[in-house]
mmCIF file of C-alpha atoms in Angstrom:
data_model
loop_
_atom_site.group_PDB
_atom_site.id
_atom_site.type_symbol
_atom_site.label_atom_id
_atom_site.label_comp_id
_atom_site.label_asym_id
_atom_site.label_seq_id
_atom_site.Cartn_x
_atom_site.Cartn_y
_atom_site.Cartn_z
ATOM 1 C CA UNK A 81 116.665 72.683 24.962
ATOM 2 C CA UNK A 82 113.782 71.600 21.995
ATOM 3 C CA UNK A 83 111.184 72.851 23.983
ATOM 4 C CA UNK A 84 112.348 76.313 24.454
ATOM 5 C CA UNK A 85 114.270 76.644 20.655
ATOM 6 C CA UNK A 86 110.510 75.715 19.961
ATOM 7 C CA UNK A 87 109.031 78.429 21.968
ATOM 8 C CA UNK A 88 111.242 80.845 20.724
ATOM 9 C CA UNK A 89 110.541 80.175 17.150
ATOM 10 C CA UNK A 90 106.167 79.842 17.990
ATOM 11 C CA UNK A 91 106.933 83.539 19.794
ATOM 12 C CA UNK A 92 109.005 85.046 16.771
ATOM 13 C CA UNK A 93 106.753 83.767 14.602
ATOM 14 C CA UNK A 94 103.381 84.789 15.952
ATOM 15 C CA UNK A 95 105.513 88.467 16.457
ATOM 16 C CA UNK A 96 106.299 88.455 12.823
ATOM 17 C CA UNK A 97 102.590 87.282 11.870
ATOM 18 C CA UNK A 98 101.769 89.768 13.777
ATOM 19 C CA UNK A 99 103.606 92.723 12.672
ATOM 20 C CA UNK A 100 103.227 91.691 8.884
ATOM 21 C CA UNK A 101 105.046 93.958 6.884
ATOM 22 C CA UNK A 102 106.143 95.059 9.574
ATOM 23 C CA UNK A 103 108.616 92.554 10.659
ATOM 24 C CA UNK A 104 112.033 92.644 8.594
ATOM 25 C CA UNK A 105 111.949 96.828 9.823
ATOM 26 C CA UNK A 106 111.279 95.954 13.241
ATOM 27 C CA UNK A 107 114.218 93.454 13.383
ATOM 28 C CA UNK A 108 116.386 95.811 11.768
ATOM 29 C CA UNK A 109 115.422 98.695 13.926
ATOM 30 C CA UNK A 110 116.381 96.644 17.407
ATOM 31 C CA UNK A 111 119.743 95.139 15.302
ATOM 32 C CA UNK A 112 120.685 98.321 14.746
ATOM 33 C CA UNK A 113 119.779 99.717 18.185
ATOM 34 C CA UNK A 114 122.061 96.869 19.381
ATOM 35 C CA UNK A 115 124.149 98.141 17.084
ATOM 36 C CA UNK A 116 124.046 101.894 18.193
ATOM 37 C CA UNK A 117 124.761 101.008 21.904
ATOM 38 C CA UNK A 118 127.494 99.106 21.892
ATOM 39 C CA UNK A 119 129.351 101.472 19.324
ATOM 40 C CA UNK A 120 128.047 104.397 21.637
ATOM 41 C CA UNK A 121 129.585 102.697 25.106
ATOM 42 C CA UNK A 122 132.909 101.755 22.846
ATOM 43 C CA UNK A 123 132.629 105.189 21.386
ATOM 44 C CA UNK A 124 132.223 106.805 24.846
ATOM 45 C CA UNK A 125 136.360 106.752 25.980
ATOM 46 C CA UNK A 126 137.809 107.973 22.539
ATOM 47 C CA UNK A 127 135.153 111.215 23.139
ATOM 48 C CA UNK A 128 136.238 111.396 26.235
ATOM 49 C CA UNK A 129 132.750 110.607 28.247
ATOM 50 C CA UNK A 130 132.501 108.272 31.100
ATOM 51 C CA UNK A 131 130.310 105.302 30.490
ATOM 52 C CA UNK A 132 128.259 104.954 33.909
ATOM 53 C CA UNK A 133 124.596 103.253 34.568
ATOM 54 C CA UNK A 134 122.860 106.145 34.066
ATOM 55 C CA UNK A 135 123.387 107.500 31.415
ATOM 56 C CA UNK A 136 123.309 103.919 30.139
ATOM 57 C CA UNK A 137 119.658 103.614 31.072
ATOM 58 C CA UNK A 138 119.029 106.421 29.460
ATOM 59 C CA UNK A 139 119.935 105.005 26.162
ATOM 60 C CA UNK A 140 117.634 101.986 26.758
ATOM 61 C CA UNK A 141 114.916 104.266 28.007
ATOM 62 C CA UNK A 142 115.837 105.711 24.888
ATOM 63 C CA UNK A 143 115.588 102.751 22.215
ATOM 64 C CA UNK A 144 112.750 101.713 23.728
ATOM 65 C CA UNK A 145 110.831 104.611 23.576
ATOM 66 C CA UNK A 146 111.887 104.159 19.702
ATOM 67 C CA UNK A 147 109.986 101.105 19.390
ATOM 68 C CA UNK A 148 106.449 102.999 21.793
ATOM 69 C CA UNK A 149 107.220 105.766 18.125
ATOM 70 C CA UNK A 150 106.327 102.565 16.056
ATOM 71 C CA UNK A 151 103.839 101.529 17.695
ATOM 72 C CA UNK A 152 102.010 104.618 17.629
ATOM 73 C CA UNK A 153 102.458 104.906 13.874
ATOM 74 C CA UNK A 154 100.539 101.227 13.915
ATOM 75 C CA UNK A 155 97.767 102.798 15.862
ATOM 76 C CA UNK A 156 97.675 105.464 13.579
ATOM 77 C CA UNK A 157 97.591 103.760 10.516
ATOM 78 C CA UNK A 158 95.001 101.372 12.608
ATOM 79 C CA UNK A 159 92.528 104.760 13.190
ATOM 80 C CA UNK A 160 93.222 105.628 9.884
ATOM 81 C CA UNK A 161 91.921 102.586 8.512
ATOM 82 C CA UNK A 162 89.323 102.584 10.479
ATOM 83 C CA UNK A 163 88.103 106.057 9.589
ATOM 84 C CA UNK A 164 88.051 105.113 6.229
ATOM 85 C CA UNK A 165 85.527 101.960 6.798
ATOM 86 C CA UNK A 166 83.933 105.069 8.319
ATOM 87 C CA UNK A 167 83.650 107.215 5.820
ATOM 88 C CA UNK A 168 83.044 104.785 3.479
ATOM 89 C CA UNK A 169 86.932 105.149 1.266
ATOM 90 C CA UNK A 170 88.608 101.764 -0.519
ATOM 91 C CA UNK A 171 91.786 102.657 1.044
ATOM 92 C CA UNK A 172 94.415 100.805 1.986
ATOM 93 C CA UNK A 173 97.074 101.851 3.773
ATOM 94 C CA UNK A 174 98.721 98.313 5.006
ATOM 95 C CA UNK A 175 100.835 100.199 8.335
ATOM 96 C CA UNK A 176 102.064 103.458 6.113
ATOM 97 C CA UNK A 177 102.956 105.769 8.804
ATOM 98 C CA UNK A 178 104.792 103.284 10.957
ATOM 99 C CA UNK A 179 106.827 102.011 8.355
ATOM 100 C CA UNK A 180 107.878 105.997 7.287
ATOM 101 C CA UNK A 181 108.370 106.165 11.481
ATOM 102 C CA UNK A 182 110.688 102.587 11.423
ATOM 103 C CA UNK A 183 112.764 103.951 8.286
ATOM 104 C CA UNK A 184 113.262 107.171 9.297
ATOM 105 C CA UNK A 185 114.712 105.826 12.910
ATOM 106 C CA UNK A 186 116.616 102.777 11.090
ATOM 107 C CA UNK A 187 118.431 105.503 9.074
ATOM 108 C CA UNK A 188 118.481 107.882 12.617
ATOM 109 C CA UNK A 189 120.162 104.365 13.919
ATOM 110 C CA UNK A 190 122.614 104.568 11.558
ATOM 111 C CA UNK A 191 123.319 107.760 10.590
ATOM 112 C CA UNK A 192 124.211 107.841 14.934
ATOM 113 C CA UNK A 193 126.308 104.184 14.645
ATOM 114 C CA UNK A 194 128.526 105.410 12.023
ATOM 115 C CA UNK A 195 129.340 108.416 13.729
ATOM 116 C CA UNK A 196 130.597 106.598 16.638
ATOM 117 C CA UNK A 197 132.397 103.966 14.597
ATOM 118 C CA UNK A 198 134.445 107.153 13.372
ATOM 119 C CA UNK A 199 135.108 109.061 17.032
ATOM 120 C CA UNK A 200 136.467 105.469 17.419
ATOM 121 C CA UNK A 201 138.920 106.375 14.637
ATOM 122 C CA UNK A 202 137.566 103.698 11.706
ATOM 123 C CA UNK A 203 138.202 105.351 8.607
ATOM 124 C CA UNK A 204 134.600 105.488 6.680
ATOM 125 C CA UNK A 205 134.037 105.494 3.247
ATOM 126 C CA UNK A 206 132.236 108.168 1.899
ATOM 127 C CA UNK A 207 128.796 107.304 0.677
ATOM 128 C CA UNK A 208 127.809 105.410 3.686
ATOM 129 C CA UNK A 209 127.114 108.803 5.836
ATOM 130 C CA UNK A 210 126.159 110.078 2.305
ATOM 131 C CA UNK A 211 123.813 106.836 1.862
ATOM 132 C CA UNK A 212 122.217 107.145 5.845
ATOM 133 C CA UNK A 213 121.396 110.770 4.925
ATOM 134 C CA UNK A 214 119.707 110.396 1.681
ATOM 135 C CA UNK A 215 117.443 107.676 2.898
ATOM 136 C CA UNK A 216 116.936 109.732 6.653
ATOM 137 C CA UNK A 217 115.766 112.386 4.073
ATOM 138 C CA UNK A 218 113.255 109.937 1.994
ATOM 139 C CA UNK A 219 111.648 108.832 4.549
ATOM 140 C CA UNK A 220 110.679 112.508 5.672
ATOM 141 C CA UNK A 221 109.727 113.630 2.413
ATOM 142 C CA UNK A 222 107.803 110.186 2.198
ATOM 143 C CA UNK A 223 105.522 111.381 5.105
ATOM 144 C CA UNK A 224 105.417 114.849 3.324
ATOM 145 C CA UNK A 225 103.546 113.258 0.609
ATOM 146 C CA UNK A 226 101.814 111.304 2.478
ATOM 147 C CA UNK A 227 100.362 114.400 4.682
ATOM 148 C CA UNK A 228 99.473 116.712 2.189
#
């Protein structure tokens, strides 16, 4: 048991070291993916939808594709960093594109979780949805600013 714990800690430390500044957003994204998936399954009954393995698999693939979008952002950040070195610009990127992509995806997950919880019948404080929509909007504005 101690060896397994040590392997998990080592793997987590290596992943955190590799992701750097993206470690926290990726952890939040993965946790929000799990919560969204669980609340989506629970809300399906209240929406009159059928829960089946095909829909469940599609949901899992969708979540994995979210991680791949952040990975594409990381690749774009790496390409940008490489290009700035080639043209002798001193620009620090530090996963800007990947961070904004992760933030946008997290906001989408928060919105979906809140919709699922609302569909189940749990009352929502109105500010939660407004805040999630605001985070999504701010991420979109940051991406607009960074690309202009």
